[in-house]
Coordinates of C-alpha atoms in Angstrom, one line a residue:
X1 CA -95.5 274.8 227.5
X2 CA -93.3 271.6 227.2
X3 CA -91.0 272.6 230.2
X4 CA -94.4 273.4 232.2
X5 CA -95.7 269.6 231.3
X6 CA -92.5 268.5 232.5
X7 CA -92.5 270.1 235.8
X8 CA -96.4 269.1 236.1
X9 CA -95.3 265.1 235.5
X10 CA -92.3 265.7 237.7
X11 CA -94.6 266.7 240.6
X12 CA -97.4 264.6 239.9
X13 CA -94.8 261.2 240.0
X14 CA -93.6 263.0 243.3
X15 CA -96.8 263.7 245.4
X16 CA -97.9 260.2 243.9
X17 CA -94.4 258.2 245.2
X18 CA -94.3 259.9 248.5
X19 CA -95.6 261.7 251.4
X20 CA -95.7 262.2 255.3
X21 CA -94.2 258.5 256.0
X22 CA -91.5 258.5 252.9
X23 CA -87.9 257.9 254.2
X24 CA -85.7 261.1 253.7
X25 CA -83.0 258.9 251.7
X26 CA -86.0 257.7 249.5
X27 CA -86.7 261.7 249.4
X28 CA -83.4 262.4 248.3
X29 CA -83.3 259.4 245.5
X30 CA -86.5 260.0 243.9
X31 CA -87.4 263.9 244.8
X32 CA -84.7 265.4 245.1
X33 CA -82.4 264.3 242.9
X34 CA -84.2 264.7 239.6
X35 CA -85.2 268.4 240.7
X36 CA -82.1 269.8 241.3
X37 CA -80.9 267.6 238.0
X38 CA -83.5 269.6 236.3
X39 CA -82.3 273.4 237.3
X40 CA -78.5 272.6 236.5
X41 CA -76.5 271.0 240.0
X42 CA -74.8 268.2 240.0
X43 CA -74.9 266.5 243.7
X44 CA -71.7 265.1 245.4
X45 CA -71.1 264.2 249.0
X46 CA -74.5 262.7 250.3
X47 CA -74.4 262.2 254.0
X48 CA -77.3 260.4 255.9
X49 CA -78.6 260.9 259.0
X50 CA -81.9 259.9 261.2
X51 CA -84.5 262.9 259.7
X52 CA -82.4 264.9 257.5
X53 CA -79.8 264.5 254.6
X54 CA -77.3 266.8 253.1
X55 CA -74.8 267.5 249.9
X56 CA -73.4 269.7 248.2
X57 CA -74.5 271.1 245.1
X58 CA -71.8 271.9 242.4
X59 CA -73.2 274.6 239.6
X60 CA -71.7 274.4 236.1
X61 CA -69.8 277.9 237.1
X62 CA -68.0 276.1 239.9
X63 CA -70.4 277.9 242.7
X64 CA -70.7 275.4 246.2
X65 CA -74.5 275.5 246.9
X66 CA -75.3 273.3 250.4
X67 CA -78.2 271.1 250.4
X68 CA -80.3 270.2 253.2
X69 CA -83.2 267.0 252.5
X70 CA -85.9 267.0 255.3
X71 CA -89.1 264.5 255.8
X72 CA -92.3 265.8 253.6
X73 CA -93.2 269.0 255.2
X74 CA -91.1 269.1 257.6
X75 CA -90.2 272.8 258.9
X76 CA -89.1 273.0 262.4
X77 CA -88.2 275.9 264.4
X78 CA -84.1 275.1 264.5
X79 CA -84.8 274.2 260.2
X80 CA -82.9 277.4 259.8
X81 CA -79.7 276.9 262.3
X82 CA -79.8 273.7 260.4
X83 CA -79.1 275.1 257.6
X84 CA -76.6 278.1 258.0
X85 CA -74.9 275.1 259.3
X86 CA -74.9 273.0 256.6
X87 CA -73.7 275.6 254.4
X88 CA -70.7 276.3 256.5
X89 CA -69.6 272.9 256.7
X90 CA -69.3 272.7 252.7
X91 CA -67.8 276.3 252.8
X92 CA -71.2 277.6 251.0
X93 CA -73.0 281.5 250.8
X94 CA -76.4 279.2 250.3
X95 CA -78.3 276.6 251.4
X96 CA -81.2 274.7 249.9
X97 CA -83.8 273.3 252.1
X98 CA -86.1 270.5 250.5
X99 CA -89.1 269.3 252.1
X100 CA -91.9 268.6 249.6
X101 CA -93.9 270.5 249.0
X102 CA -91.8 273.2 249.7
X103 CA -88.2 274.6 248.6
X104 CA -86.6 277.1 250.5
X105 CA -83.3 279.0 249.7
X106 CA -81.6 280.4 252.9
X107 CA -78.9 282.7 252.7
X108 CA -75.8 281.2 255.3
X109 CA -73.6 284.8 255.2
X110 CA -73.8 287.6 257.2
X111 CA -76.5 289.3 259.5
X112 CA -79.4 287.5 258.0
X113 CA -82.1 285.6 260.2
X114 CA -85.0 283.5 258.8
X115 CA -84.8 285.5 255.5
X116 CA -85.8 282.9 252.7
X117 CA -87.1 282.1 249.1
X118 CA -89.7 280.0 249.5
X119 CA -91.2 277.9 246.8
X120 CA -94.3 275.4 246.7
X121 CA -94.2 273.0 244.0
X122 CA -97.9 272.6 243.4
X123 CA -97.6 276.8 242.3
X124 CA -95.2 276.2 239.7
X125 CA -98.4 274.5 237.7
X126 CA -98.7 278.6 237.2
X127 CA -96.7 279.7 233.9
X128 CA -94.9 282.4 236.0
X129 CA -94.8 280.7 239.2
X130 CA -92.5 277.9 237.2
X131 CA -90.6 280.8 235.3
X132 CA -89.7 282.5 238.6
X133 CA -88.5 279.4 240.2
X134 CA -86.6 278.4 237.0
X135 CA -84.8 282.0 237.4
X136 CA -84.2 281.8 240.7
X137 CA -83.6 278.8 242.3
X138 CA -81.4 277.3 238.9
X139 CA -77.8 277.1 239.0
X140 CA -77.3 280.0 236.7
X141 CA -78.8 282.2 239.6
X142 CA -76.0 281.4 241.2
X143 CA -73.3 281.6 238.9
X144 CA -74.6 285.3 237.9
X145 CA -75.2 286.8 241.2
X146 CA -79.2 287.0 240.7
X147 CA -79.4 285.9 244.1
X148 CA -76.9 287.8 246.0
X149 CA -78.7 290.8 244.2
X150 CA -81.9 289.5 245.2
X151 CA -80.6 289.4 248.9
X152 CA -78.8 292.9 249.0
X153 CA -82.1 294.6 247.6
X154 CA -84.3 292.6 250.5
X155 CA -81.8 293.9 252.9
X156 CA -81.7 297.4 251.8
X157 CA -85.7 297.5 251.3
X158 CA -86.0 295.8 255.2
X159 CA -83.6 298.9 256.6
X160 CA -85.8 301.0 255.0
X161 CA -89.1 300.2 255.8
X162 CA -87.6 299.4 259.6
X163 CA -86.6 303.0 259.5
X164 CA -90.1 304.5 258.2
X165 CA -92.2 302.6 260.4
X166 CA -90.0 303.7 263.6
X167 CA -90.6 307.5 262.5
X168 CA -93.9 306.2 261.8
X169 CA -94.3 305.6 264.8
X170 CA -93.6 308.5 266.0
X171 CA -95.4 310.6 263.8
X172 CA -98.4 308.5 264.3
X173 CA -98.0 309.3 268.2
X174 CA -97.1 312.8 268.1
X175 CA -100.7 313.9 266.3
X176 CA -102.9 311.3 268.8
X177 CA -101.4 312.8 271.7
X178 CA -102.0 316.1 270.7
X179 CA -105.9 315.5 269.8
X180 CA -106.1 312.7 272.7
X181 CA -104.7 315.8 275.4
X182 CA -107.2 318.6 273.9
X183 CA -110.4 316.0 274.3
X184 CA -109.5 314.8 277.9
X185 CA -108.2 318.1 278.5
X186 CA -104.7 316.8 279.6
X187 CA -105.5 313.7 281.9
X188 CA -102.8 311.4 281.2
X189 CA -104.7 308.1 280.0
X190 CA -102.1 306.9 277.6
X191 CA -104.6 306.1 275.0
X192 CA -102.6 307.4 272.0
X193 CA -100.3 304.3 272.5
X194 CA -103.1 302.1 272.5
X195 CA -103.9 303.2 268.9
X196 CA -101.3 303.3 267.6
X197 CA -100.7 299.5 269.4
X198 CA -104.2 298.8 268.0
X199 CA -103.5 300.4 264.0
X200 CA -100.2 297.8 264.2
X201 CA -101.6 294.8 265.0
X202 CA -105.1 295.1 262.9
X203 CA -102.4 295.6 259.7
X204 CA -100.3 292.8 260.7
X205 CA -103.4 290.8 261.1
X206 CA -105.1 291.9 257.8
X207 CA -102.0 290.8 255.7
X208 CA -101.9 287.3 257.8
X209 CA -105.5 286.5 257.1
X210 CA -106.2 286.4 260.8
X211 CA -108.9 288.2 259.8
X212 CA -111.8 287.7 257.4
X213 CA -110.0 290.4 255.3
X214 CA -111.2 288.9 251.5
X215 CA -115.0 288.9 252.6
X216 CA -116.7 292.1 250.5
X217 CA -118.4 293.5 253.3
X218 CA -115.2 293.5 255.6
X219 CA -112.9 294.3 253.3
X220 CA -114.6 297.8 252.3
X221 CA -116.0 298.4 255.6
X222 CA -114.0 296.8 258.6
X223 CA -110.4 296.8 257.4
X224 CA -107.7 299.4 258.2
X225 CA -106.4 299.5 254.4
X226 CA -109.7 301.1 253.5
X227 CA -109.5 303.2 256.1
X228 CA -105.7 304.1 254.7
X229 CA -106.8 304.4 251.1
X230 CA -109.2 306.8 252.1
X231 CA -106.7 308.8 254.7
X232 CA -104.7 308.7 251.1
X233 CA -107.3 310.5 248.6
X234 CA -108.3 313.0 251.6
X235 CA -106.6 314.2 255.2
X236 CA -108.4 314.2 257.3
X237 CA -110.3 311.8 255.4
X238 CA -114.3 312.0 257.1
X239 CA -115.1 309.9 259.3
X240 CA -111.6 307.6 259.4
X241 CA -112.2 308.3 263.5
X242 CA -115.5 306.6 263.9
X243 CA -114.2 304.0 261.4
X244 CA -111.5 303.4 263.6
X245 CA -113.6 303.0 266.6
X246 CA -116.1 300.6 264.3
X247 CA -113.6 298.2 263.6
X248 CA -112.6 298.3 267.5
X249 CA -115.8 297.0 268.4
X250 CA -116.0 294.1 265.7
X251 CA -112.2 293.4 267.1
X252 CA -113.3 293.5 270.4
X253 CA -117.0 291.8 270.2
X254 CA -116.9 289.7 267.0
X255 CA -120.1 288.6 265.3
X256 CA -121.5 287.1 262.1
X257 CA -123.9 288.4 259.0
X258 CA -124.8 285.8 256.8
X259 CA -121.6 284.3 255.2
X260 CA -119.2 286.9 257.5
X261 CA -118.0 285.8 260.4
X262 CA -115.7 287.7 262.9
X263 CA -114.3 286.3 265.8
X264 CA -113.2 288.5 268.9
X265 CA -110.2 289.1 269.8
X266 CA -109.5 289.3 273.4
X267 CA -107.3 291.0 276.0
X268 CA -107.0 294.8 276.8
X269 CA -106.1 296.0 274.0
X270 CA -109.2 296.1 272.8
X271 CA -110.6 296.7 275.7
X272 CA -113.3 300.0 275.6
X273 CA -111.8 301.1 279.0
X274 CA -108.5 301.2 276.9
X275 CA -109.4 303.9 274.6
X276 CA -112.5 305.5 276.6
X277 CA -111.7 309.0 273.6
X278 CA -112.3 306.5 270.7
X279 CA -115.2 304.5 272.0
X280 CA -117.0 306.2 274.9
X281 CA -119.5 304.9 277.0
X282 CA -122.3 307.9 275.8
X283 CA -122.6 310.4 273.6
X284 CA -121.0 308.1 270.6
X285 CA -123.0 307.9 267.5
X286 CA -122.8 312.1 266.5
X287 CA -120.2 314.2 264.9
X288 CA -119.2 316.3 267.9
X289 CA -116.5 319.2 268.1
X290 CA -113.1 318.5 267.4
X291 CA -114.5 315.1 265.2
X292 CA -112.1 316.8 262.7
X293 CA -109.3 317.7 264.6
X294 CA -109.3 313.6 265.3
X295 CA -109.9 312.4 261.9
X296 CA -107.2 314.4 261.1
X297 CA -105.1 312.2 263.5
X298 CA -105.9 309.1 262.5
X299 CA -105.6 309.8 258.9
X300 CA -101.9 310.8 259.7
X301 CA -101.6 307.7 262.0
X302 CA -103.0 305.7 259.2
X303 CA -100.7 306.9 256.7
X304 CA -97.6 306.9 258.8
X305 CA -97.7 303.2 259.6
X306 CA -99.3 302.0 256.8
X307 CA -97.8 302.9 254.0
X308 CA -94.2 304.3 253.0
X309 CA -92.6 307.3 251.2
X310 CA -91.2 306.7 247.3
X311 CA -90.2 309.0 244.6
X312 CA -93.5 308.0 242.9
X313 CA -95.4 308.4 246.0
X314 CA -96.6 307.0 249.3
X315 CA -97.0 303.0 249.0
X316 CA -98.6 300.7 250.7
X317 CA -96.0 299.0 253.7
X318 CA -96.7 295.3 252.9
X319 CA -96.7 293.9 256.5
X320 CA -97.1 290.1 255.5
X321 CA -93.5 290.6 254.4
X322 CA -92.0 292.0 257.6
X323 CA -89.5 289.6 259.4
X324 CA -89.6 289.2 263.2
X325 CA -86.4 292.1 263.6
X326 CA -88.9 294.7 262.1
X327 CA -91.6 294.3 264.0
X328 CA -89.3 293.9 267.1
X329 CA -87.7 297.4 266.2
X330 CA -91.5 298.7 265.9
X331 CA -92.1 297.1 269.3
X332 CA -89.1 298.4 270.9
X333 CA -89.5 302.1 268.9
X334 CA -93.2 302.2 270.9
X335 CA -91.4 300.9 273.9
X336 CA -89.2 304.1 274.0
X337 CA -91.6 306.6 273.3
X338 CA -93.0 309.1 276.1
X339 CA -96.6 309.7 274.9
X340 CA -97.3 311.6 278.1
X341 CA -99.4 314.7 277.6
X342 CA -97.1 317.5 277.2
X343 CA -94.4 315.5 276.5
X344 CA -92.0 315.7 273.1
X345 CA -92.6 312.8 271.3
X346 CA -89.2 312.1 269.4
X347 CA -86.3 309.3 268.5
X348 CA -84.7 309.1 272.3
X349 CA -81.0 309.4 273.0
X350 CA -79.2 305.7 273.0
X351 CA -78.7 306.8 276.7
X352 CA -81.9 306.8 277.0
X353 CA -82.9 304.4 275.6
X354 CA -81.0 301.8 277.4
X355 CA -81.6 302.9 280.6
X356 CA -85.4 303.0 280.2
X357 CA -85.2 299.7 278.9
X358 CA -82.8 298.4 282.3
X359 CA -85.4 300.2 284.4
X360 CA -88.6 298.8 283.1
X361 CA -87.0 295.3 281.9
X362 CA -88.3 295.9 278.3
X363 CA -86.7 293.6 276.1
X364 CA -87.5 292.3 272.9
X365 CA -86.7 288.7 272.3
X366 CA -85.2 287.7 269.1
X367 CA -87.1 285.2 267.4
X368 CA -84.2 282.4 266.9
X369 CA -83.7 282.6 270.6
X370 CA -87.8 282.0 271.5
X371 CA -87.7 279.8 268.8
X372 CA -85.1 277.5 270.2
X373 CA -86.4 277.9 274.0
X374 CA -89.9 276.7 272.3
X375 CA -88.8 273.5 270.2
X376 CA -86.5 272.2 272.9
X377 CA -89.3 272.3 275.4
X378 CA -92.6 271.5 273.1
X379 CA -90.8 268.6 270.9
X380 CA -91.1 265.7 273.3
X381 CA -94.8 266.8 274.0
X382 CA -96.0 266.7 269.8
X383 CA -93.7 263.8 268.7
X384 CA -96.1 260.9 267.3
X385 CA -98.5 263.0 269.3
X386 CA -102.2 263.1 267.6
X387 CA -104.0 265.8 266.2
X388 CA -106.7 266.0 268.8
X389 CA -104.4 265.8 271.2
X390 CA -102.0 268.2 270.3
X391 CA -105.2 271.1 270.9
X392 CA -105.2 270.0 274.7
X393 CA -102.1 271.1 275.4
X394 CA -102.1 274.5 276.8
X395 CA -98.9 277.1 277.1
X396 CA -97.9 279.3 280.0
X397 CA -95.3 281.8 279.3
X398 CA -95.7 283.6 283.2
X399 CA -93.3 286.4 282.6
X400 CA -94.6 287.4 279.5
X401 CA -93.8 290.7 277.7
X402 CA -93.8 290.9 273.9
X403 CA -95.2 287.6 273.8
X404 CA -92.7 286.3 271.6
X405 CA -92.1 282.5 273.1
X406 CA -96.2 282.1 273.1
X407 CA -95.8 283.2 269.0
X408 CA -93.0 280.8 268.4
X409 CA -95.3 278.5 270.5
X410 CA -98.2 279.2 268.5
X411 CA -96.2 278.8 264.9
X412 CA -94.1 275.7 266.5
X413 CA -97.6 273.7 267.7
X414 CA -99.1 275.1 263.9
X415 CA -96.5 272.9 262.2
X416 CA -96.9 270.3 264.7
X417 CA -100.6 270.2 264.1
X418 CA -100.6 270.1 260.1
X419 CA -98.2 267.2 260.7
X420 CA -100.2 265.0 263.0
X421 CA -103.2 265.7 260.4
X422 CA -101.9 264.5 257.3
X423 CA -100.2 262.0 259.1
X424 CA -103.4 260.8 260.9
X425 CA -104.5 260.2 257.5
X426 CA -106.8 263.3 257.7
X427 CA -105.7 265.1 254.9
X428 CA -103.2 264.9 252.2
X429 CA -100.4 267.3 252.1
X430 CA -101.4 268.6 249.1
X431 CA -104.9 269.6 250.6
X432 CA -103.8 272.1 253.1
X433 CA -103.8 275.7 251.7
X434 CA -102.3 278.8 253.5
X435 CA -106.2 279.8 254.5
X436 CA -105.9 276.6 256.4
X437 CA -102.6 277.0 258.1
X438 CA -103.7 280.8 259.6
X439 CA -107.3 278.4 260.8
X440 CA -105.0 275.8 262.6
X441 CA -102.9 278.7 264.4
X442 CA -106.6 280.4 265.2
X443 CA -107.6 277.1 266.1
X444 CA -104.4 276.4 269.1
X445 CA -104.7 279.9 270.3

């Protein structure tokens, strides 16, 4: 209780001292400083420059931790170059980033891109929330290897879910195909790769709060992890198809019921001429022949890409924690596949795959390369640029294809836009909840 007090006053003086228009060097006196005091470093080297500040941290082991100070809030795309670089300068595995109210740890060795531990101060008021940032980001973390453990085991669980999601995908397509082809008796209409197109990005969207998820009413009747838990207890689980085709609709159409409101989403994938099986124009409504043959499907479909094989069990795949390289390899996995009626649907040869991907210029973009092309294009547009203005800009990506710059675009003008609010005097940094951030990015696009 007494360390929790402490941490409370410590934060309190903090958010009370500074915000949006604090200096960085004030930052690093006042703020920084007396936190990483508090979890064991002792600070050597400061170096100041316009925006940002860095030192290294010593631990009482002898372990070189980098440490990179930016303005209150402050996360731009390039934040994590920034910092693999200022680890390497000072020789250091690690780097911590500090911009109140947030602390990130970033791992500066090997093949690792925009992994992080991430940690928001006003959280630690939460017993466990303190005791897992007192485990974790302290210097004895270092000196003991907690972390390096911690990163090897996020490393080995990301292979592994990348791996069961690509034969996930496969499996997923393999059964929809199969139904898909008996119900339009083999006209090729390539529907089974809108589905499983359409199961990926409701999950991701459920687990990003782009969609009302935590409303009762959509939560046991509109989501996809009902749908799953159902496919779970009993496959084919009844009626998982026409559930499927339900929560198309309320994708594609949007509406409102008292406190639940749904807004579209547009674009063909949710188009009904996209999946003309699932949702057709008559005769919908009515368990027809072959309605279990097709929950069947989606039931399998379900299970394959939503949830993940342990000794225990199947468990549910948590797609909020996915980094940008899985869901590219998902991407590029569906990319690959020949759902074609009376085609095998299996893991192509490299050969294969590489010249399919020369001859239909299907690349996926890796997100510290959008993420760069985006800030150096979109950063003279939002500097000291206002709130209201920042939502009349508008973003043309014309050759798009995974739409990866228009995401980075969409997360880069996000930032941009809590920014310009608290800094408009709108709101205080404090006030601006994760629920908010997904409304700002719903907001831009």
């Amino acid at each position: 209780m007494r360390a929790q007090a402490q941490w409370a006053r410590w934060w309190r003086d903090v958010s009370h001292a500074c915000g949006p228009a604090t200096g960085v060097r004030t930052l690093f006196d006042t703020a920084a400083m007396p936190l990483f005091g508090r979890l064991g470093f002792r600070a050597r080297n400061p170096r100041f420059a316009p925006g940002s500040a860095t030192a290294t941290l010593l631990t009482p082991g002898g372990q070189t931790i980098a440490l990179l100070v930016r303005p209150w809030a402050d996360h731009p795309p390039a934040l994590f170059r920034e910092a693999t670089g200022a680890a390497r300068e000072t020789g250091a595995d690690w780097c911590c980033i500090f911009a109140p109210p947030t602390l990130s740890i970033v791992p500066a060795t090997g093949n690792v891109t925009r992994r992080s531990l991430d940690f928001t101060f006003p959280a630690a008021a939460d017993p466990g929330s303190l005791g897992v940032l007192l485990m974790l980001a302290g210097s004895a973390a270092f000196d003991t290897g907690a972390l390096d453990d911690w990163l090897e085991a996020a490393r080995t669980d990301a292979a592994r879910v990348r791996v069961d999601l690509q034969q996930g995908v496969i499996d997923a397509l393999g059964g929809l195909t199969q139904v898909l082809t008996r119900a339009t008796r083999g006209a090729p209409t390539g529907e089974a790769l809108t589905l499983v197109y359409r199961i990926l990005f409701l999950m991701f969207a459920e687990s990003r709060d782009l969609v009302p998820r935590h409303h009762p009413i959509y939560r046991d009747a509109y989501t996809l992890s009902s749908l799953c838990s159902e496919a779970l207890r009993a496959t084919p689980a009844r009626g998982v198809w026409d559930g499927l085709a339900a929560i198309s609709r309320l994708s594609r159409q949007g509406g409102q019921v008292d406190t639940l409101q749904v807004f579209p989403f547009n674009g063909h994938l949710f188009s009904s001429q996209a999946a003309p099986t699932l949702e057709p124009t008559r005769g919908g409504g009515r368990r027809s022949r072959g309605s279990e043959a097709r929950d069947l499907a989606v039931s399998r479909a379900l299970v394959s890409l939503g949830t993940r094989r342990e000794p225990a069990g199947r468990v549910a795949i948590s797609y909020a924690d996915l980094g940008v390289e899985e869901l590219g390899a998902i991407y590029e996995r569906v990319l690959d596949v020949d759902a074609t009626p009376g085609a095998q649907v299996h893991k192509p040869s490299a050969r294969r795959h590489s010249a399919k991907r020369k001859d239909t210029g299907t690349f996926y973009t890796p997100q510290v390369l959008a993420d760069f092309v985006v800030q150096r294009t979109l950063a003279p547009l939002v500097e000291e640029t206002s709130a209201d203005r920042l939502l009349e800009l508008r973003v043309v990506d014309p050759a798009m294809g995974s739409g990866a710059f228009l995401v980075a675009a969409l997360r880069y003008l996000g930032a941009a836009y809590e920014r310009a609010l608290v800094r408009d005097g709108r709101c205080a940094p404090s006030d601006i909840a994760d629920t908010d951030r997904a409304a700002f990015r719903r907001l831009i696009a």
